[in-house]
Tab-separated table of C-alpha atoms in Angstrom:
chain	number	residue	atom	x	y	z
A	1	UNK	CA	0.000	0.000	0.000
A	2	UNK	CA	1.571	3.314	-1.046
A	3	UNK	CA	0.772	6.945	-0.356
A	4	UNK	CA	-1.805	7.021	-3.171
A	5	UNK	CA	-3.860	4.116	-1.874
A	6	UNK	CA	-3.362	4.504	1.884
A	7	UNK	CA	-6.313	6.091	3.734
A	8	UNK	CA	-5.694	9.741	4.540
A	9	UNK	CA	-4.557	10.300	8.137
A	10	UNK	CA	-7.421	11.450	10.305
A	11	UNK	CA	-7.698	12.454	13.874
A	12	UNK	CA	-8.573	9.434	16.039
A	13	UNK	CA	-10.850	11.645	18.067
A	14	UNK	CA	-12.943	13.461	15.512
A	15	UNK	CA	-15.957	15.654	16.153
A	16	UNK	CA	-18.230	12.687	16.830
A	17	UNK	CA	-15.721	10.681	18.834
A	18	UNK	CA	-13.440	7.830	17.840
A	19	UNK	CA	-14.865	5.125	15.657
A	20	UNK	CA	-18.208	6.791	15.029
A	21	UNK	CA	-20.073	7.476	11.860
A	22	UNK	CA	-22.849	9.873	11.083
A	23	UNK	CA	-25.440	7.185	10.734
A	24	UNK	CA	-24.728	4.730	13.513
A	25	UNK	CA	-23.009	3.920	16.742
A	26	UNK	CA	-20.449	1.420	15.568
A	27	UNK	CA	-18.256	0.878	12.572
A	28	UNK	CA	-15.697	-1.824	11.868
A	29	UNK	CA	-12.657	-0.751	13.859
A	30	UNK	CA	-9.242	-2.198	13.173
A	31	UNK	CA	-6.329	-2.528	15.534
A	32	UNK	CA	-4.835	0.763	14.364
A	33	UNK	CA	-8.003	2.769	15.085
A	34	UNK	CA	-8.285	1.278	18.538
A	35	UNK	CA	-4.614	1.887	19.218
A	36	UNK	CA	-4.907	5.544	18.219
A	37	UNK	CA	-7.913	6.026	20.497
A	38	UNK	CA	-5.998	4.529	23.424
A	39	UNK	CA	-2.817	6.485	22.732
A	40	UNK	CA	-4.428	9.910	22.327
A	41	UNK	CA	-7.335	9.940	24.757
A	42	UNK	CA	-5.293	11.501	27.606
A	43	UNK	CA	-3.478	14.024	25.415
A	44	UNK	CA	-4.536	17.687	25.306
A	45	UNK	CA	-7.106	18.307	22.577
A	46	UNK	CA	-4.708	20.567	20.679
A	47	UNK	CA	-2.179	17.730	20.336
A	48	UNK	CA	-4.443	14.829	19.416
A	49	UNK	CA	-4.729	15.517	15.702
A	50	UNK	CA	-0.995	15.897	15.082
A	51	UNK	CA	0.008	13.001	17.319
A	52	UNK	CA	-2.750	10.794	15.887
A	53	UNK	CA	-1.667	11.496	12.306
A	54	UNK	CA	1.975	10.737	13.088
A	55	UNK	CA	1.110	7.536	14.934
A	56	UNK	CA	-1.199	6.402	12.147
A	57	UNK	CA	1.588	6.874	9.611
A	58	UNK	CA	4.022	4.894	11.758
A	59	UNK	CA	1.514	2.092	12.269
A	60	UNK	CA	0.552	1.945	8.596
A	61	UNK	CA	4.220	1.660	7.648
A	62	UNK	CA	4.657	-1.217	10.099
A	63	UNK	CA	1.472	-2.853	8.842
A	64	UNK	CA	2.649	-2.545	5.236
A	65	UNK	CA	5.812	-4.455	6.152
A	66	UNK	CA	3.776	-7.252	7.703
A	67	UNK	CA	1.414	-7.354	4.719
A	68	UNK	CA	4.432	-7.713	2.461
A	69	UNK	CA	5.465	-10.689	4.607
A	70	UNK	CA	2.170	-12.390	3.769
A	71	UNK	CA	-0.182	-11.411	6.618
A	72	UNK	CA	-3.749	-10.350	5.918
A	73	UNK	CA	-4.946	-6.851	6.876
A	74	UNK	CA	-6.201	-7.693	10.380
A	75	UNK	CA	-3.150	-9.757	11.308
A	76	UNK	CA	-0.821	-7.110	9.861
A	77	UNK	CA	-2.462	-4.355	11.929
A	78	UNK	CA	-2.330	-6.470	15.081
A	79	UNK	CA	1.347	-7.183	14.488
A	80	UNK	CA	1.977	-3.465	13.924
A	81	UNK	CA	0.390	-2.324	17.176
A	82	UNK	CA	2.111	-5.116	19.073
A	83	UNK	CA	5.448	-4.051	17.615
A	84	UNK	CA	4.942	-0.390	18.475
A	85	UNK	CA	4.115	-1.301	22.082
A	86	UNK	CA	2.004	-0.013	24.943
A	87	UNK	CA	0.016	3.050	23.726
A	88	UNK	CA	0.362	4.769	27.108
A	89	UNK	CA	4.133	4.568	26.883
A	90	UNK	CA	4.174	5.692	23.253
A	91	UNK	CA	1.911	8.651	24.067
A	92	UNK	CA	4.302	9.675	26.858
A	93	UNK	CA	7.037	10.092	24.245
A	94	UNK	CA	5.005	12.843	22.569
A	95	UNK	CA	4.411	14.822	25.747
A	96	UNK	CA	6.616	17.612	26.978
A	97	UNK	CA	6.380	16.068	30.422
A	98	UNK	CA	6.927	12.293	30.568
A	99	UNK	CA	5.163	9.948	32.978
A	100	UNK	CA	7.044	10.397	36.237
A	101	UNK	CA	4.908	8.927	39.018
A	102	UNK	CA	6.901	5.708	38.962
A	103	UNK	CA	8.638	5.674	35.613
A	104	UNK	CA	7.561	5.253	31.985
A	105	UNK	CA	8.641	1.604	31.858
A	106	UNK	CA	6.459	0.571	34.780
A	107	UNK	CA	3.750	3.238	34.880
A	108	UNK	CA	1.254	1.636	32.412
A	109	UNK	CA	1.303	-1.716	34.212
A	110	UNK	CA	0.981	0.024	37.616
A	111	UNK	CA	-1.984	2.060	36.381
A	112	UNK	CA	-3.861	-0.977	35.047
A	113	UNK	CA	-3.208	-3.047	38.160
A	114	UNK	CA	-4.211	-0.214	40.507
A	115	UNK	CA	-7.574	0.318	38.832
A	116	UNK	CA	-8.336	-3.390	38.749
A	117	UNK	CA	-7.697	-3.672	42.481
A	118	UNK	CA	-9.635	-0.506	43.327
A	119	UNK	CA	-12.646	-1.845	41.445
A	120	UNK	CA	-12.461	-5.357	42.883
A	121	UNK	CA	-11.455	-4.930	46.540
A	122	UNK	CA	-12.717	-1.900	48.559
A	123	UNK	CA	-16.449	-2.068	47.812
A	124	UNK	CA	-16.919	-5.783	48.641
A	125	UNK	CA	-14.894	-5.411	51.851
A	126	UNK	CA	-16.915	-2.349	52.877
A	127	UNK	CA	-20.165	-4.196	52.163
A	128	UNK	CA	-19.118	-7.185	54.274
A	129	UNK	CA	-18.146	-4.935	57.202
A	130	UNK	CA	-21.436	-3.028	56.896
A	131	UNK	CA	-23.434	-6.278	56.971
A	132	UNK	CA	-21.476	-7.480	59.990
A	133	UNK	CA	-22.126	-4.169	61.753
A	134	UNK	CA	-25.835	-4.413	60.974
A	135	UNK	CA	-25.947	-7.973	62.274
A	136	UNK	CA	-24.561	-6.675	65.567
A	137	UNK	CA	-27.642	-4.491	66.009
A	138	UNK	CA	-26.060	-1.139	65.107
A	139	UNK	CA	-28.153	1.766	63.895
A	140	UNK	CA	-28.554	2.441	60.182
A	141	UNK	CA	-26.372	5.552	60.270
A	142	UNK	CA	-23.575	3.651	61.986
A	143	UNK	CA	-23.838	0.807	59.469
A	144	UNK	CA	-23.575	3.187	56.488
A	145	UNK	CA	-20.681	5.247	57.874
A	146	UNK	CA	-18.789	2.129	58.966
A	147	UNK	CA	-19.122	0.505	55.540
A	148	UNK	CA	-18.093	3.641	53.654
A	149	UNK	CA	-15.207	4.317	56.025
A	150	UNK	CA	-13.918	0.781	55.661
A	151	UNK	CA	-14.107	0.927	51.856
A	152	UNK	CA	-12.196	4.222	51.855
A	153	UNK	CA	-9.482	2.917	54.154
A	154	UNK	CA	-9.100	-0.253	52.101
A	155	UNK	CA	-8.811	1.831	48.907
A	156	UNK	CA	-6.018	3.878	50.481
A	157	UNK	CA	-4.191	0.735	51.562
A	158	UNK	CA	-4.559	-0.820	48.094
A	159	UNK	CA	-3.189	2.323	46.444
A	160	UNK	CA	-0.258	2.580	48.853
A	161	UNK	CA	0.914	-1.031	48.751
A	162	UNK	CA	0.405	-1.366	44.987
A	163	UNK	CA	2.452	1.771	44.389
A	164	UNK	CA	5.153	0.594	46.786
A	165	UNK	CA	5.387	-2.789	45.055
A	166	UNK	CA	5.802	-1.228	41.620
A	167	UNK	CA	8.325	1.279	42.968
A	168	UNK	CA	10.414	-1.663	44.150
A	169	UNK	CA	10.070	-3.234	40.710
A	170	UNK	CA	11.186	0.053	39.139
A	171	UNK	CA	14.344	0.186	41.202
A	172	UNK	CA	15.016	-3.529	41.434
A	173	UNK	CA	15.633	-6.408	39.102
A	174	UNK	CA	12.040	-7.340	38.484
A	175	UNK	CA	11.306	-4.823	35.748
A	176	UNK	CA	11.627	-7.372	32.980
A	177	UNK	CA	8.952	-9.490	34.614
A	178	UNK	CA	6.498	-6.563	34.802
A	179	UNK	CA	3.149	-7.167	33.170
A	180	UNK	CA	3.406	-7.026	29.388
A	181	UNK	CA	0.993	-5.023	27.323
A	182	UNK	CA	-1.405	-6.981	25.127
A	183	UNK	CA	-3.295	-5.539	22.120
A	184	UNK	CA	-6.404	-7.214	23.510
A	185	UNK	CA	-6.386	-4.492	26.196
A	186	UNK	CA	-7.147	-1.825	23.585
A	187	UNK	CA	-10.545	-0.171	24.125
A	188	UNK	CA	-13.535	-0.771	21.908
A	189	UNK	CA	-14.421	2.136	19.625
A	190	UNK	CA	-18.113	1.972	20.308
A	191	UNK	CA	-19.475	5.484	20.347
A	192	UNK	CA	-20.886	6.602	23.693
A	193	UNK	CA	-23.440	9.357	24.078
A	194	UNK	CA	-23.449	8.807	27.852
A	195	UNK	CA	-20.261	9.961	29.544
A	196	UNK	CA	-18.758	8.001	32.414
A	197	UNK	CA	-18.419	11.207	34.451
A	198	UNK	CA	-22.153	11.915	34.132
A	199	UNK	CA	-22.997	8.362	35.177
A	200	UNK	CA	-20.700	8.469	38.197
A	201	UNK	CA	-22.152	11.857	39.195
A	202	UNK	CA	-25.722	10.537	38.951
A	203	UNK	CA	-24.968	7.444	41.029
A	204	UNK	CA	-23.038	9.491	43.587
A	205	UNK	CA	-25.807	12.082	43.959
A	206	UNK	CA	-28.508	9.424	44.373
A	207	UNK	CA	-26.397	7.609	46.969
A	208	UNK	CA	-25.744	10.816	48.909
A	209	UNK	CA	-29.415	11.835	48.837
A	210	UNK	CA	-30.523	8.393	50.009
A	211	UNK	CA	-27.907	8.424	52.752
A	212	UNK	CA	-28.924	11.891	53.949
A	213	UNK	CA	-32.587	10.933	53.957
A	214	UNK	CA	-31.901	7.912	56.134
A	215	UNK	CA	-29.353	9.743	58.294
A	216	UNK	CA	-31.629	12.652	59.185
A	217	UNK	CA	-34.325	10.220	60.273
A	218	UNK	CA	-32.010	7.963	62.289
A	219	UNK	CA	-29.682	10.508	63.872
A	220	UNK	CA	-32.203	13.381	64.089
A	221	UNK	CA	-29.410	15.958	63.912
A	222	UNK	CA	-31.475	19.075	64.628
A	223	UNK	CA	-31.825	20.318	68.207
A	224	UNK	CA	-33.670	18.093	70.675
A	225	UNK	CA	-33.705	15.116	68.295
A	226	UNK	CA	-35.800	16.828	65.629
A	227	UNK	CA	-35.756	15.402	62.091
A	228	UNK	CA	-36.027	17.340	58.858
A	229	UNK	CA	-38.739	15.214	57.212
A	230	UNK	CA	-41.935	14.366	59.052
A	231	UNK	CA	-41.346	10.915	60.651
A	232	UNK	CA	-44.894	9.934	59.684
A	233	UNK	CA	-43.820	9.905	56.035
A	234	UNK	CA	-41.754	6.781	56.671
A	235	UNK	CA	-45.014	4.916	56.166
A	236	UNK	CA	-44.959	5.642	52.422
A	237	UNK	CA	-43.105	8.689	51.040
A	238	UNK	CA	-39.582	7.958	52.292
A	239	UNK	CA	-39.569	4.312	51.055
A	240	UNK	CA	-40.959	5.567	47.734
A	241	UNK	CA	-38.168	8.133	47.338
A	242	UNK	CA	-35.494	5.590	48.303
A	243	UNK	CA	-36.859	3.188	45.690
A	244	UNK	CA	-36.917	5.940	43.056
A	245	UNK	CA	-33.296	6.865	43.827
A	246	UNK	CA	-32.193	3.232	43.619
A	247	UNK	CA	-33.898	2.661	40.263
A	248	UNK	CA	-32.554	6.000	38.983
A	249	UNK	CA	-29.000	4.824	39.684
A	250	UNK	CA	-29.649	1.494	37.952
A	251	UNK	CA	-31.120	3.238	34.906
A	252	UNK	CA	-28.119	5.593	34.683
A	253	UNK	CA	-25.708	2.642	34.753
A	254	UNK	CA	-27.799	0.802	32.146
A	255	UNK	CA	-27.681	3.836	29.841
A	256	UNK	CA	-23.905	4.009	30.215
A	257	UNK	CA	-23.488	0.319	29.435
A	258	UNK	CA	-25.656	0.721	26.336
A	259	UNK	CA	-23.673	3.822	25.393
A	260	UNK	CA	-26.876	5.775	24.723
A	261	UNK	CA	-30.320	6.639	26.070
A	262	UNK	CA	-32.930	4.366	24.518
A	263	UNK	CA	-36.663	4.970	24.379
A	264	UNK	CA	-37.310	2.333	27.053
A	265	UNK	CA	-34.711	3.772	29.454
A	266	UNK	CA	-35.976	7.313	28.867
A	267	UNK	CA	-39.534	6.134	29.543
A	268	UNK	CA	-38.471	4.582	32.846
A	269	UNK	CA	-36.671	7.785	33.816
A	270	UNK	CA	-39.763	9.824	32.953
A	271	UNK	CA	-41.937	7.613	35.129
A	272	UNK	CA	-39.438	7.949	37.980
A	273	UNK	CA	-39.503	11.738	37.671
A	274	UNK	CA	-43.300	11.788	37.807
A	275	UNK	CA	-43.451	9.339	40.717
A	276	UNK	CA	-41.061	11.544	42.685
A	277	UNK	CA	-42.307	14.994	41.671
A	278	UNK	CA	-46.067	14.550	42.043
A	279	UNK	CA	-46.265	13.372	45.688
A	280	UNK	CA	-43.349	15.576	46.741
A	281	UNK	CA	-44.964	18.688	45.254
A	282	UNK	CA	-48.291	17.790	46.832
A	283	UNK	CA	-46.696	17.368	50.264
A	284	UNK	CA	-44.835	20.672	49.931
A	285	UNK	CA	-47.920	22.636	48.908
A	286	UNK	CA	-49.912	20.967	51.681
A	287	UNK	CA	-47.220	21.838	54.238
A	288	UNK	CA	-46.885	18.186	55.211
A	289	UNK	CA	-43.281	17.405	54.228
A	290	UNK	CA	-41.276	18.904	57.097
A	291	UNK	CA	-41.292	17.632	60.663
A	292	UNK	CA	-43.899	19.695	62.573
A	293	UNK	CA	-41.483	19.850	65.507
A	294	UNK	CA	-38.935	21.515	63.216
A	295	UNK	CA	-41.404	24.192	62.126
A	296	UNK	CA	-42.288	24.851	65.746
A	297	UNK	CA	-38.636	24.971	66.780
A	298	UNK	CA	-37.768	27.445	64.025
A	299	UNK	CA	-40.739	29.632	64.848
A	300	UNK	CA	-41.910	29.985	61.257
A	301	UNK	CA	-45.332	31.533	60.692
A	302	UNK	CA	-47.874	30.213	58.190
A	303	UNK	CA	-47.026	32.813	55.525
A	304	UNK	CA	-43.310	31.993	55.608
A	305	UNK	CA	-43.990	28.269	55.344
A	306	UNK	CA	-46.358	28.789	52.408
A	307	UNK	CA	-43.880	30.917	50.422
A	308	UNK	CA	-40.962	28.568	51.110
A	309	UNK	CA	-43.039	25.521	50.193
A	310	UNK	CA	-44.153	27.034	46.884
A	311	UNK	CA	-40.595	27.974	45.939
A	312	UNK	CA	-39.266	24.491	46.720
A	313	UNK	CA	-42.220	22.835	44.951
A	314	UNK	CA	-41.542	24.922	41.827
A	315	UNK	CA	-37.865	23.929	41.981
A	316	UNK	CA	-38.807	20.246	42.226
A	317	UNK	CA	-41.080	20.511	39.179
A	318	UNK	CA	-38.527	22.432	37.099
A	319	UNK	CA	-35.638	20.095	37.968
A	320	UNK	CA	-37.720	16.995	37.222
A	321	UNK	CA	-38.982	18.482	33.962
A	322	UNK	CA	-35.471	19.506	32.946
A	323	UNK	CA	-34.157	15.994	33.595
A	324	UNK	CA	-36.929	14.460	31.497
A	325	UNK	CA	-36.430	16.883	28.598
A	326	UNK	CA	-32.663	16.385	28.682
A	327	UNK	CA	-33.091	12.605	28.581
A	328	UNK	CA	-35.485	12.651	25.627
A	329	UNK	CA	-33.226	15.081	23.799
A	330	UNK	CA	-30.411	12.576	24.271
A	331	UNK	CA	-32.657	9.870	22.772
A	332	UNK	CA	-33.376	12.064	19.762
A	333	UNK	CA	-29.706	12.969	19.303
A	334	UNK	CA	-28.603	9.327	19.403
A	335	UNK	CA	-30.778	8.320	16.461
């Protein structure tokens, strides 16, 4: 393949994202495309086009050599990316500031191992400790804080000892035995309309809101053991909101795994918004959401409560409506 027949170099991270086309979410992606996506995704946006074009040219030259040796296109591309090596290490060569946390030879393997351990270890350990605490008869607030605290401490320990181990490898004789990069680790080029950051934010917010709702009822943090929400609402409204928050988190994760908002997921999210907004607005306008003891303790008069309730009810409606419209717009955009 010469310069006249070789595909023109393109940025691996074009305006619609790597590996996307105008009419669909996936296109056949070869080893070179996947390698370019992996090598350039952490580079500044201003550098991606130039670095991507240079890397593509290098990889195509290597692939041409392997094709000349008798390999087919797919095998030649795989051999080319394998020969060029770990994309994280190659990308570091293009940066003004090389990877320095541990060292460029060991950094990619350390990074992969650290994330695998952080995903696999802290959360299960925290869950086990939380269940054991609950079995001992502890209060809900204590169970939640103990589980989260344990998971955090375990994550810190995992990060410290993993980093220490790789630092010893960096300065010792074990570098040659460090984990080797495999082209199979290259990311898929499936286009995603749902960002990981948005998904994490949604799950985190729902978890925090659920935790605060339970905490204020269990700990009663306001003076003289007063709660924020009327304790009588534990008979129906609080369990309903907790269920809505749980399903909302599941739906957000499902949308991320699909890479897009589908009609069915958007419909579920719309139902969740209605199920939350309608009773919550009704309780606010009826003045039945807050703990009566709190209102008495604060000394609010009827006019103040009415104005505050209407403002909060309007905010609930607008936020719920905005979430629904944003979701359906995402469905329309993904088609």
